Coordinates of N, CA and C and ligand atoms in Angstrom, one line a residue:
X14 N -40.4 -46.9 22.1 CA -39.1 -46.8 21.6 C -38.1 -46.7 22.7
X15 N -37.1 -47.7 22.3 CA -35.7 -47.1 23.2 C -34.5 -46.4 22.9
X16 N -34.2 -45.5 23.6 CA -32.9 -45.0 22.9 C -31.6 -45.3 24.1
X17 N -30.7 -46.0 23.5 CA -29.8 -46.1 24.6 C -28.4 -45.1 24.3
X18 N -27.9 -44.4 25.0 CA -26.8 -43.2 24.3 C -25.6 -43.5 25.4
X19 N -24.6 -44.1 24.6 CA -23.2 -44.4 24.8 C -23.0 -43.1 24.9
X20 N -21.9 -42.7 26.3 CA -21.3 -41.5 26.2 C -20.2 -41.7 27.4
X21 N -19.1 -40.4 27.2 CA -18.3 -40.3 28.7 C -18.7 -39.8 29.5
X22 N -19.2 -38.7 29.6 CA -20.3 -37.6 30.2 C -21.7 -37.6 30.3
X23 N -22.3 -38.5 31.0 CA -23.7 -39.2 31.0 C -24.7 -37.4 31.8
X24 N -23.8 -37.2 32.1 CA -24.2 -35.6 33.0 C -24.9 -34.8 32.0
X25 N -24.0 -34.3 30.8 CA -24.4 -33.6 29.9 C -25.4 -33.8 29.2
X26 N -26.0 -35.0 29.4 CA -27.3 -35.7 28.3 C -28.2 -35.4 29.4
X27 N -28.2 -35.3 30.4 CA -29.6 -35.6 31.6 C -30.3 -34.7 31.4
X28 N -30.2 -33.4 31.6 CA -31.1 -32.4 31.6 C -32.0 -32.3 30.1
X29 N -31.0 -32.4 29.1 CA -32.0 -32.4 27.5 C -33.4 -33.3 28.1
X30 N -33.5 -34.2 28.9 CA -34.4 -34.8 28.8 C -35.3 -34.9 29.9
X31 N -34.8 -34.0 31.0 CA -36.0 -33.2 32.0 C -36.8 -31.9 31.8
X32 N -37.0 -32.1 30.7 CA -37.8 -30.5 30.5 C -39.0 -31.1 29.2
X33 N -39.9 -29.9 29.3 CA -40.8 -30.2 27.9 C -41.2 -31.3 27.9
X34 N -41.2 -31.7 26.5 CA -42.0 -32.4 25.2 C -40.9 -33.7 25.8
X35 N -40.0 -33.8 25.7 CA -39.0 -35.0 26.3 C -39.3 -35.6 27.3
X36 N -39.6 -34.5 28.3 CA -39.9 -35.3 29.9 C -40.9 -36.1 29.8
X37 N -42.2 -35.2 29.0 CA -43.5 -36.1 28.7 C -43.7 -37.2 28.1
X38 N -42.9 -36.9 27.1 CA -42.7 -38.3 26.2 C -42.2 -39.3 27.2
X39 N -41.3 -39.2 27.8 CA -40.4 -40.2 28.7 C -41.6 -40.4 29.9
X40 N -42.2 -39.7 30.6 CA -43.6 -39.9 31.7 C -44.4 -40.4 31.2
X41 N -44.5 -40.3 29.4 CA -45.9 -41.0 29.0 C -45.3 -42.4 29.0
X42 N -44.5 -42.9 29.0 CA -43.6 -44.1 28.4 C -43.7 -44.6 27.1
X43 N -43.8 -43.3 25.9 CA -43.3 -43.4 24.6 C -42.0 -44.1 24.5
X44 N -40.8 -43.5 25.2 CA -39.8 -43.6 24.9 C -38.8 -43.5 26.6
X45 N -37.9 -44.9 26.1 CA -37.2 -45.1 27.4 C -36.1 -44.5 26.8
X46 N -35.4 -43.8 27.7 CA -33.7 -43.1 27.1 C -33.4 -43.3 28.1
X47 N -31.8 -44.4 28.0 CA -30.6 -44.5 29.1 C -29.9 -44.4 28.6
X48 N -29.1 -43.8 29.7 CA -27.7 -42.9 29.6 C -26.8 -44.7 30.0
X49 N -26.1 -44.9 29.2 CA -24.8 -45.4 29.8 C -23.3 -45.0 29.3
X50 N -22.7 -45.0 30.9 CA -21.3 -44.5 31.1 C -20.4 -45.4 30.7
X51 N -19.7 -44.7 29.3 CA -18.6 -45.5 28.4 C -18.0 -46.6 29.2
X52 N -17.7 -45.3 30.6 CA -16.0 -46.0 31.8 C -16.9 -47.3 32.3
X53 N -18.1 -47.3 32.5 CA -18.2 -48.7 33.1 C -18.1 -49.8 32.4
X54 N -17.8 -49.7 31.2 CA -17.4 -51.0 30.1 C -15.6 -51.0 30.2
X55 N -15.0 -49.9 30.7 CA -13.8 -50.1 30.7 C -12.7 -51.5 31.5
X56 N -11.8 -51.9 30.9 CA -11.4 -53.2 31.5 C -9.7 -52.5 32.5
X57 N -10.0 -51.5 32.4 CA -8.8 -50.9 33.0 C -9.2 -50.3 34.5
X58 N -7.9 -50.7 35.3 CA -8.0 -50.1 36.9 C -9.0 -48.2 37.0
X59 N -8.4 -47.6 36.0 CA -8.6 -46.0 36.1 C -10.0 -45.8 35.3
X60 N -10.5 -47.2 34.8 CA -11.5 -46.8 34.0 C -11.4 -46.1 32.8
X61 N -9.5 -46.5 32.2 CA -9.4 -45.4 31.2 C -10.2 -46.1 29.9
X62 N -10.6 -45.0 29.4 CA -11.2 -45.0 27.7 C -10.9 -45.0 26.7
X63 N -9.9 -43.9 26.5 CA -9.3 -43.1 25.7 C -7.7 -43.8 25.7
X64 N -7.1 -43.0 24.4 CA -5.5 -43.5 24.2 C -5.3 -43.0 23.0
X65 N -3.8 -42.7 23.1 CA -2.8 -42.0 22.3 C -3.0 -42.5 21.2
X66 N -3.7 -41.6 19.6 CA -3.3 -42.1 18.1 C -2.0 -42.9 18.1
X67 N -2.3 -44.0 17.4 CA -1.6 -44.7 16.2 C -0.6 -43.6 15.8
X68 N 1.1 -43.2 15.6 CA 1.4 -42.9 14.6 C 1.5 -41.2 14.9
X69 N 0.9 -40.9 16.2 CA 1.5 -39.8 16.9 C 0.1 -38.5 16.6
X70 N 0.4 -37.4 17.1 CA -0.8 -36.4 16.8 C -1.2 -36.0 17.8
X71 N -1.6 -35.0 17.8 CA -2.5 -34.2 19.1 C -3.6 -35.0 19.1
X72 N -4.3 -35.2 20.0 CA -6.0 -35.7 20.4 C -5.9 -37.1 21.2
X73 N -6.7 -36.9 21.8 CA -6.9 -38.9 22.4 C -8.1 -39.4 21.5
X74 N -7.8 -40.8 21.4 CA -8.9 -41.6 20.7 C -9.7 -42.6 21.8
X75 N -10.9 -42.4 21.7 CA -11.9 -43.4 22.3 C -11.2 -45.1 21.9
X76 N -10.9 -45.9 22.6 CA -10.8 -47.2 22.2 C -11.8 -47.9 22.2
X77 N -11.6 -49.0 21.0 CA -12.7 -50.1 20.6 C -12.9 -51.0 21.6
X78 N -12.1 -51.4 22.4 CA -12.6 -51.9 23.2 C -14.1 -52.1 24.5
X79 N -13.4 -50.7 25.0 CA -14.7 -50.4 26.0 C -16.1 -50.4 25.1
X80 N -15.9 -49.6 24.1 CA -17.0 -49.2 22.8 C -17.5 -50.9 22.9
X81 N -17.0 -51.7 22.3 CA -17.6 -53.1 21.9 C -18.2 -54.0 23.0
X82 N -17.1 -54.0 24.1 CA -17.9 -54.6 25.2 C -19.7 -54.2 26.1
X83 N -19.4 -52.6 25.7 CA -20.7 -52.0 25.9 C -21.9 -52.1 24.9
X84 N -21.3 -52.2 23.6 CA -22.4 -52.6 22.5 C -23.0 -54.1 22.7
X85 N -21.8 -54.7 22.9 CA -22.2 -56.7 23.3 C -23.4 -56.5 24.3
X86 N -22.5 -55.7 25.6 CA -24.0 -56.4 26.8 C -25.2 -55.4 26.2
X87 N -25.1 -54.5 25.6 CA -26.7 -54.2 25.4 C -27.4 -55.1 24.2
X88 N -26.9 -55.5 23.4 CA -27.5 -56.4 22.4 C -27.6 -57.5 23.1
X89 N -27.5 -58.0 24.0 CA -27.5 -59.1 25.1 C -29.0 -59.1 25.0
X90 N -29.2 -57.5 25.7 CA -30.9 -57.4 26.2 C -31.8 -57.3 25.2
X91 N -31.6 -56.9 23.9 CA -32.6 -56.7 23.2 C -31.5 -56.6 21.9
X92 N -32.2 -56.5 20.5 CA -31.7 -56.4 19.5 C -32.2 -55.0 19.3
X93 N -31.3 -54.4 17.9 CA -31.0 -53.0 18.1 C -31.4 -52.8 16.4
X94 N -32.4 -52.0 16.1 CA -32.7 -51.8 14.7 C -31.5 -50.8 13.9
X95 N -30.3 -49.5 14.6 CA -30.0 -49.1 14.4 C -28.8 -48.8 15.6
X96 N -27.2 -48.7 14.9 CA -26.5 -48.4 15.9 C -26.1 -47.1 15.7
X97 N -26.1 -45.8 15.6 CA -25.4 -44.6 15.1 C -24.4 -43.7 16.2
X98 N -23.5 -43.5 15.0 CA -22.5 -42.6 15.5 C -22.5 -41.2 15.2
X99 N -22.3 -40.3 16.7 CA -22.4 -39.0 15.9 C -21.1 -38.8 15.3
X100 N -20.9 -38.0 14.4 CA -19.5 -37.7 13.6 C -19.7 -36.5 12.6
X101 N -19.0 -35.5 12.9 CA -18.9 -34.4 11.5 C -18.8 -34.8 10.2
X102 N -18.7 -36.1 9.9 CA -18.4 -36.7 8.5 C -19.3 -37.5 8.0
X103 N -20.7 -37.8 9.1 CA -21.4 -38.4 8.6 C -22.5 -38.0 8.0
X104 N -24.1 -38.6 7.9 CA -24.6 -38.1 7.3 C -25.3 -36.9 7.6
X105 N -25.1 -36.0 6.6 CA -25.9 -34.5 7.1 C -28.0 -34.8 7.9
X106 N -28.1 -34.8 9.0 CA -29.1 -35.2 9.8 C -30.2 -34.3 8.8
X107 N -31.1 -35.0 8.7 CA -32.5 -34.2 7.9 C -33.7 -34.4 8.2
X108 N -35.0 -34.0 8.0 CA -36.3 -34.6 8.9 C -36.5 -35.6 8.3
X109 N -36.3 -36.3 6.9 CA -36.3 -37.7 6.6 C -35.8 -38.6 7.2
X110 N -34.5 -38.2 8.1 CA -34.0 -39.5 8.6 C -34.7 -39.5 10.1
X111 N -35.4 -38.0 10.4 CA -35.4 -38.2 11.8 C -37.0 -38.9 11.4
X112 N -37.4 -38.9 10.6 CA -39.2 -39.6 10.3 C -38.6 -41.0 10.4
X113 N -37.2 -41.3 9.8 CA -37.4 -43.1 10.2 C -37.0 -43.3 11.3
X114 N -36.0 -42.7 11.9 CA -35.6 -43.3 13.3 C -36.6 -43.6 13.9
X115 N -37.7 -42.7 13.8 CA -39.0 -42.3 15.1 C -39.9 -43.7 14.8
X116 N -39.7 -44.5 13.9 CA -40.6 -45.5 13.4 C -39.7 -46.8 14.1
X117 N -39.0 -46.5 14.6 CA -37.8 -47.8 14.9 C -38.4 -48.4 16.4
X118 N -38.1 -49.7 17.1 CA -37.8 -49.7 18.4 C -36.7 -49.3 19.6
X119 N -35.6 -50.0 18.8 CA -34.2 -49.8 19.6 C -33.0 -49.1 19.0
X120 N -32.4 -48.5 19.2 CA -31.4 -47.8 18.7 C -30.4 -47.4 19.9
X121 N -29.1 -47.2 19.4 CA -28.5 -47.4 20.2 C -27.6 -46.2 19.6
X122 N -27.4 -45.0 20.4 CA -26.4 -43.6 20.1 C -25.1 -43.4 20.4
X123 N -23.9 -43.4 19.6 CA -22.9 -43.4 20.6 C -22.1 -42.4 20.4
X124 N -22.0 -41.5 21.5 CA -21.3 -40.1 21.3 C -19.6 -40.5 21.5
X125 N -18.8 -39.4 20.3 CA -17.5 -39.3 20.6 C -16.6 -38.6 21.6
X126 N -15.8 -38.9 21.6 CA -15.0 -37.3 22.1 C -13.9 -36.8 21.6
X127 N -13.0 -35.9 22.2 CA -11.5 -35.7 21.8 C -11.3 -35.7 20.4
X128 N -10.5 -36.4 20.0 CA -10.4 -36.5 18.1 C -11.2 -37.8 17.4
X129 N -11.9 -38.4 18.4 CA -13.3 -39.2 17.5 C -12.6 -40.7 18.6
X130 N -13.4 -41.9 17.6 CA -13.3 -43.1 18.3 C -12.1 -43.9 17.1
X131 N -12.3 -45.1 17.8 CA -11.4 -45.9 16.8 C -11.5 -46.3 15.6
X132 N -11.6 -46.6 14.6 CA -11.8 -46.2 12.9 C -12.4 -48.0 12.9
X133 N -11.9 -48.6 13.9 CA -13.0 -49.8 13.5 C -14.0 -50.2 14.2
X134 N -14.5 -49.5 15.0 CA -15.6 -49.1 15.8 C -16.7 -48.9 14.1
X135 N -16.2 -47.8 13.6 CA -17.0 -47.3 12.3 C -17.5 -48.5 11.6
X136 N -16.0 -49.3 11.4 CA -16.4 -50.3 10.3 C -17.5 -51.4 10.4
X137 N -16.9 -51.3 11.6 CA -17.1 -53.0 12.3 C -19.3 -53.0 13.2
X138 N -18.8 -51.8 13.6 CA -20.2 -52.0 14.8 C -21.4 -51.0 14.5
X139 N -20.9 -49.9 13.6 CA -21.9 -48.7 13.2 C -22.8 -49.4 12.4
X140 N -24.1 -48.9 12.6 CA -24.9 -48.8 11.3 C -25.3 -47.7 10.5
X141 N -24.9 -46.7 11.0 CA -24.9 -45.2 10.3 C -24.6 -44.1 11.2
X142 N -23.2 -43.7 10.7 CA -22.9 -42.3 10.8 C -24.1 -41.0 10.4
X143 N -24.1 -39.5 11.6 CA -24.8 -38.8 11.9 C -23.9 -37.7 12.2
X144 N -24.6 -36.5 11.1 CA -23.8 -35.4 11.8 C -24.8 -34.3 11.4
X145 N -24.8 -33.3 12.7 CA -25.4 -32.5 12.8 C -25.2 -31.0 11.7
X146 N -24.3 -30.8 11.8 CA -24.2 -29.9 10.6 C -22.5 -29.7 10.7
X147 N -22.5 -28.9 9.4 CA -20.9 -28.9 9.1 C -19.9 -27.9 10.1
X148 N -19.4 -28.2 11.5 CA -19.1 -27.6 12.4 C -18.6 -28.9 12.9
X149 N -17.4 -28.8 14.1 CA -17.1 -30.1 14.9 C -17.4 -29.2 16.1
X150 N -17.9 -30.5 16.7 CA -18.5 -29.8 18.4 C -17.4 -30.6 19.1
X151 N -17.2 -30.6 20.5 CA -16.5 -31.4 21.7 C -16.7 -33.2 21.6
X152 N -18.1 -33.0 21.2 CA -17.9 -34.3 21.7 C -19.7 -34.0 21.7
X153 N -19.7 -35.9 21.2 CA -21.1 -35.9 20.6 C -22.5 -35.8 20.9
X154 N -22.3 -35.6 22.8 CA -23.5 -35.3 23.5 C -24.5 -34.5 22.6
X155 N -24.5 -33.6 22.5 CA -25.0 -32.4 22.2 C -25.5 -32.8 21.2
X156 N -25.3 -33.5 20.2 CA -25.2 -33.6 18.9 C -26.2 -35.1 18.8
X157 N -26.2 -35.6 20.1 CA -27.0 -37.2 20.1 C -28.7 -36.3 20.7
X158 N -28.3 -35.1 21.8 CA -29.5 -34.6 22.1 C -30.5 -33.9 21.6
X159 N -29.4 -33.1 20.1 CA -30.3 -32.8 19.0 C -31.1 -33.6 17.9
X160 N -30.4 -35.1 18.1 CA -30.4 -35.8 16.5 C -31.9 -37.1 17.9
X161 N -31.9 -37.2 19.2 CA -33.6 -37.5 20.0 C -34.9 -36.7 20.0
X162 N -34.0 -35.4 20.2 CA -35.2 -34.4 20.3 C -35.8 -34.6 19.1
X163 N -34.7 -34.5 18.1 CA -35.6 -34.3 16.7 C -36.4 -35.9 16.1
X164 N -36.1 -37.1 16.6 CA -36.8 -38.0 17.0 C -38.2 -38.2 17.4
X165 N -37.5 -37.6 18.8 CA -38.7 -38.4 19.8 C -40.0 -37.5 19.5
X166 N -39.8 -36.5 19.1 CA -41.3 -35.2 19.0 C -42.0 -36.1 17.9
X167 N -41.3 -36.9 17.0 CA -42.3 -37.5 15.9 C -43.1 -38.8 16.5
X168 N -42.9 -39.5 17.3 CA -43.3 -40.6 17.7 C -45.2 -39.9 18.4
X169 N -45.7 -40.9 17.1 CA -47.1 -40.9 17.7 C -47.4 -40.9 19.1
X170 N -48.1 -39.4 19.5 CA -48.8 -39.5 21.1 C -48.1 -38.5 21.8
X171 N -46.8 -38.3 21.2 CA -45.8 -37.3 21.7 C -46.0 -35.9 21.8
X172 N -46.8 -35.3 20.6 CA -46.9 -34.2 20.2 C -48.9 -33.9 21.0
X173 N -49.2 -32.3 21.0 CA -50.5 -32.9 20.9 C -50.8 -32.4 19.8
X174 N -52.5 -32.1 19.1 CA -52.5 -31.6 17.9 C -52.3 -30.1 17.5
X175 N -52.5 -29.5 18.5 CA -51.7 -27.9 18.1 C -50.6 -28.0 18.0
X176 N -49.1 -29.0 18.2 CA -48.1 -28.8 17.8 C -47.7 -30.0 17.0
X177 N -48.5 -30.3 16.3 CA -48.6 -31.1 15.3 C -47.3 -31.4 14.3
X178 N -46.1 -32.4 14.4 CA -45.0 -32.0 13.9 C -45.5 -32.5 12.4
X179 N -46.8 -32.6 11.8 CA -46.7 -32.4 9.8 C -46.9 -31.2 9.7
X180 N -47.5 -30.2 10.5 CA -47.0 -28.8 10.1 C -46.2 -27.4 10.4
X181 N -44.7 -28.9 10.6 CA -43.3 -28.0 10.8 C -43.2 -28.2 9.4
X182 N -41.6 -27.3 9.2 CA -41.0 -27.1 8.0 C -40.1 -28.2 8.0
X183 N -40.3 -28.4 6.6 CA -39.2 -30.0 6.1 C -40.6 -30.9 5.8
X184 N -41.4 -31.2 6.6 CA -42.0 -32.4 6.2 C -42.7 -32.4 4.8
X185 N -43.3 -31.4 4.6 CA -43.6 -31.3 2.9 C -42.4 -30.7 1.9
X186 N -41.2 -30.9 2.7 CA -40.1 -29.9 1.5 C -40.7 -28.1 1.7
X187 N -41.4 -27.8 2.3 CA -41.7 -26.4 2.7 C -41.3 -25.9 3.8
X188 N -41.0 -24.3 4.0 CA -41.1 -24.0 5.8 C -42.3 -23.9 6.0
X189 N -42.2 -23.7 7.3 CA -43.4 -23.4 8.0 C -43.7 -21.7 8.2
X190 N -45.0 -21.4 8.1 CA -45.6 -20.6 7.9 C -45.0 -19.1 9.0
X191 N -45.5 -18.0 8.9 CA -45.0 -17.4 10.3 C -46.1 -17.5 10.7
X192 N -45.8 -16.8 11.9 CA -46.7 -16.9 13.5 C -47.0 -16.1 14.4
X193 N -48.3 -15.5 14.9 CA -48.1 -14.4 15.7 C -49.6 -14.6 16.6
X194 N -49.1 -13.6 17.9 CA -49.7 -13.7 19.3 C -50.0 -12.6 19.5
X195 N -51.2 -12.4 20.6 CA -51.2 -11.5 21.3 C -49.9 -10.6 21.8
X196 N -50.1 -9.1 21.7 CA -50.9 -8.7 21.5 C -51.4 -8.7 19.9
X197 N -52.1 -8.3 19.6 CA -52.5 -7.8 18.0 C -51.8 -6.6 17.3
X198 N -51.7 -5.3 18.3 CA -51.0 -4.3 18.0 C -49.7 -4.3 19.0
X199 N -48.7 -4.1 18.5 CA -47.4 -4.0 19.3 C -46.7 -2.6 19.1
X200 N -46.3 -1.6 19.1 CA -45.5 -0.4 18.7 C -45.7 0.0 17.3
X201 N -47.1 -0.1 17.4 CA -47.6 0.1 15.7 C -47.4 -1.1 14.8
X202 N -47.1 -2.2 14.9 CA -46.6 -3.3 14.4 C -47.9 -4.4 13.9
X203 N -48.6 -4.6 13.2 CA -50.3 -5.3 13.3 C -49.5 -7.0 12.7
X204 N -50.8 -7.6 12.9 CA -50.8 -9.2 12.5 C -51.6 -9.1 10.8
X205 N -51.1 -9.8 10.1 CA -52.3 -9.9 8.9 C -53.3 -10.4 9.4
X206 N -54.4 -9.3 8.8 CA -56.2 -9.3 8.8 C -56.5 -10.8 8.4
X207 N -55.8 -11.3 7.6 CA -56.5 -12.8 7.7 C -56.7 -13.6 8.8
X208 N -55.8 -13.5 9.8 CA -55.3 -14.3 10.6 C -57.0 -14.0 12.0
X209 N -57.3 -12.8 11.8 CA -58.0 -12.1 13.0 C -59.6 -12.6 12.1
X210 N -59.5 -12.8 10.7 CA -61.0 -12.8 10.3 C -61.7 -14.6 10.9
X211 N -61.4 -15.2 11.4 CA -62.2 -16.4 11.9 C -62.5 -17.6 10.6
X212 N -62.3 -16.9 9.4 CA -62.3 -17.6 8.6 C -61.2 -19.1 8.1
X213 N -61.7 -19.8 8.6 CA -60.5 -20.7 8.5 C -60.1 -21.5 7.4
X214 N -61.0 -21.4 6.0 CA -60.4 -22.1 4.8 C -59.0 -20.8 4.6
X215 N -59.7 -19.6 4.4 CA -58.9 -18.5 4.4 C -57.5 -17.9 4.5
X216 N -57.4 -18.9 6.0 CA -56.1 -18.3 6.9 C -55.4 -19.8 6.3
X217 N -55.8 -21.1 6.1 CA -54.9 -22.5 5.4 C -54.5 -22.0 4.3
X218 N -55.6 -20.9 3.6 CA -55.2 -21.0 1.9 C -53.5 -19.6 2.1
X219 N -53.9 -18.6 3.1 CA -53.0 -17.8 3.4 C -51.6 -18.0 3.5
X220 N -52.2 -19.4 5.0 CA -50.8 -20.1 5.6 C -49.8 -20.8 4.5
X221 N -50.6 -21.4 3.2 CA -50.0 -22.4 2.7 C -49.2 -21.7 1.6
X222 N -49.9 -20.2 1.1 CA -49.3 -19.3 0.5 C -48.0 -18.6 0.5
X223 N -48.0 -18.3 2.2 CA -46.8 -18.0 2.9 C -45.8 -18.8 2.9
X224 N -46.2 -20.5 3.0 CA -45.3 -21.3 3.3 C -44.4 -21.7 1.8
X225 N -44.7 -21.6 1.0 CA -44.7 -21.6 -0.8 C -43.4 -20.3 -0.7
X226 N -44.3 -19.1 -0.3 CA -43.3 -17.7 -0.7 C -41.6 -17.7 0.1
X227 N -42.5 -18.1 1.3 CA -40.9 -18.2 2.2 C -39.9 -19.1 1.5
X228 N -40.5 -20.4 1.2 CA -39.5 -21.4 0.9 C -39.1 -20.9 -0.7
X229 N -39.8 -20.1 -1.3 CA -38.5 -19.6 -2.4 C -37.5 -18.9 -1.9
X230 N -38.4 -18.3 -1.2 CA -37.0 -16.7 -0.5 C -36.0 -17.3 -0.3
X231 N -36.5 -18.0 1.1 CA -35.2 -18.8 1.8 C -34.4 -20.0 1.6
X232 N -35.1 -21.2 1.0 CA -35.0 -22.3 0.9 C -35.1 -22.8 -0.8
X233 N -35.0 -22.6 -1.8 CA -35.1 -22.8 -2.7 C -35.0 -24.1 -3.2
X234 N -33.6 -24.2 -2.7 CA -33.2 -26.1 -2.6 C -34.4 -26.8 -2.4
X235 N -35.2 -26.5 -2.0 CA -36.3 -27.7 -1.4 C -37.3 -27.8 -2.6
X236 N -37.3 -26.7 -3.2 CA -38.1 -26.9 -4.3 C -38.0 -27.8 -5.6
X237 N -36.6 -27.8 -5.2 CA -36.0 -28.7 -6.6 C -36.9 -30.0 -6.1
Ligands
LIG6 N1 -11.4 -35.2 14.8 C1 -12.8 -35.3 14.3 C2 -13.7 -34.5 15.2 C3 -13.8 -35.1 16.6 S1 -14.9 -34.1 17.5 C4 -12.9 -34.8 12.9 O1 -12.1 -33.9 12.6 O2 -13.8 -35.2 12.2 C5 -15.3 -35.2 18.8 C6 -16.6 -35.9 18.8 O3 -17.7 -35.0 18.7 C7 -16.8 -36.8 17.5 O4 -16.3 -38.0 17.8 C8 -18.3 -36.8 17.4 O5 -18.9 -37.8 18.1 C9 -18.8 -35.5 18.0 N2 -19.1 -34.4 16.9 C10 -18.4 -33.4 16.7 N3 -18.9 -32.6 15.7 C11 -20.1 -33.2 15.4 C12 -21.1 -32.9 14.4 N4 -21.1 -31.9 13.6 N5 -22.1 -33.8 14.3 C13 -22.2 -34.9 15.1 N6 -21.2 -35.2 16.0 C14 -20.2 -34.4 16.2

């Protein structure tokens, strides 16, 4: 898979993807992720990007311009199954959507900034708005490095099988189970006796029990 992520700040995306489960994935060559910098699509001396709303208002708006010229030359190189924008208005991100992205080849992410991009950027060049949850952040780095991570961990070969992402929470509509480590005893604190008996239909029938109880407690919604 490729993920290519439009942004102004190519800085702030680097590190999400030198560490862990990302780095690996990117070393194994699951997944190529390039950063490209908005300003080098800009047709202006200062490399400017940005520009004063239409009709007056606090905030600068990303212009369509640079946006489009940067979208052209990468569809140049390859076609794109998916263009997404992050945006507080778009669709609330869920592990269903991150199960299809992870099935795709090319995709192409493009972070905002300041008070968003140009409203025909949306119309014209998106194929689906993304938003992380109901909160506005700065600007959509953050928000493109949460909506890869949660991506790229699903792409077959990524994961190994002790972190198996069919038994996170979401993928059956359930959470995931709790979890515990050495030591065994902590400040009087113990592990359930299931977990310590070796028996392993046991501790699945336990785990799956737990995962059932929590998701009423906490998650209800999912049951519907
Ligand atoms: N004025 C806009 C917010 C702009 S925030 C509004 O009120 O809707 C600047 C940029 O941050 C956005 O263009 C978007 O790319 C990103 N962003 C902010 N919050 C986000 C969220 N919850 N999910 C995804 N992207 C977000």
């Amino acid at each position: 898979m490729r993920i290519d992520i439009i942004t102004i700040h190519p800085q702030l995306l680097e590190s999400p993807f030198q560490h862990s489960i990302l780095k690996r994935a990117i070393q194994k060559g699951v997944v190529e992720v390039n950063l490209v910098n908005l300003r080098d699509y800009s047709t202006y001396k200062q490399k400017q990007v940005d520009d004063y709303a239409f009709g007056g208002g606090a905030g600068m708006v990303l212009m369509i311009e640079p946006i489009a010229n940067c979208i052209n030359h990468l569809k140049k190189e390859r076609s794109y199954d998916e263009i997404l924008y992050t945006s507080p208005d778009g669709e609330l991100l869920e592990q269903k959507a991150c199960n299809y992205f992870s099935t795709l080849k090319n995709i192409i992410v493009l972070c905002g900034h300041y008070k968003g991009i140009d409203e025909r950027v949306r119309q014209h060049l998106i194929t689906k708005e993304i938003s992380i949850g109901n909160y506005v952040l700065s600007g959509g780095e953050l928000a493109a490095a949460v909506l890869c991570d949660g991506i790229i961990r699903l792409i077959p070969g990524v994961l190994n099988d002790e972190t198996s992402a069919l038994t996170d929470s979401f993928q059956d509509n359930l959470i995931a189970p709790p979890v515990y480590t050495r030591p065994q005893e902590y400040n009087g604190w113990g592990v359930p006796d299931v977990l310590m008996s070796g028996h392993s239909a046991n501790i699945e029938k336990w785990r799956h029990e737990q995962s059932i109880e929590r998701t009423q407690q906490r998650r209800p919604d999912l049951l519907k």
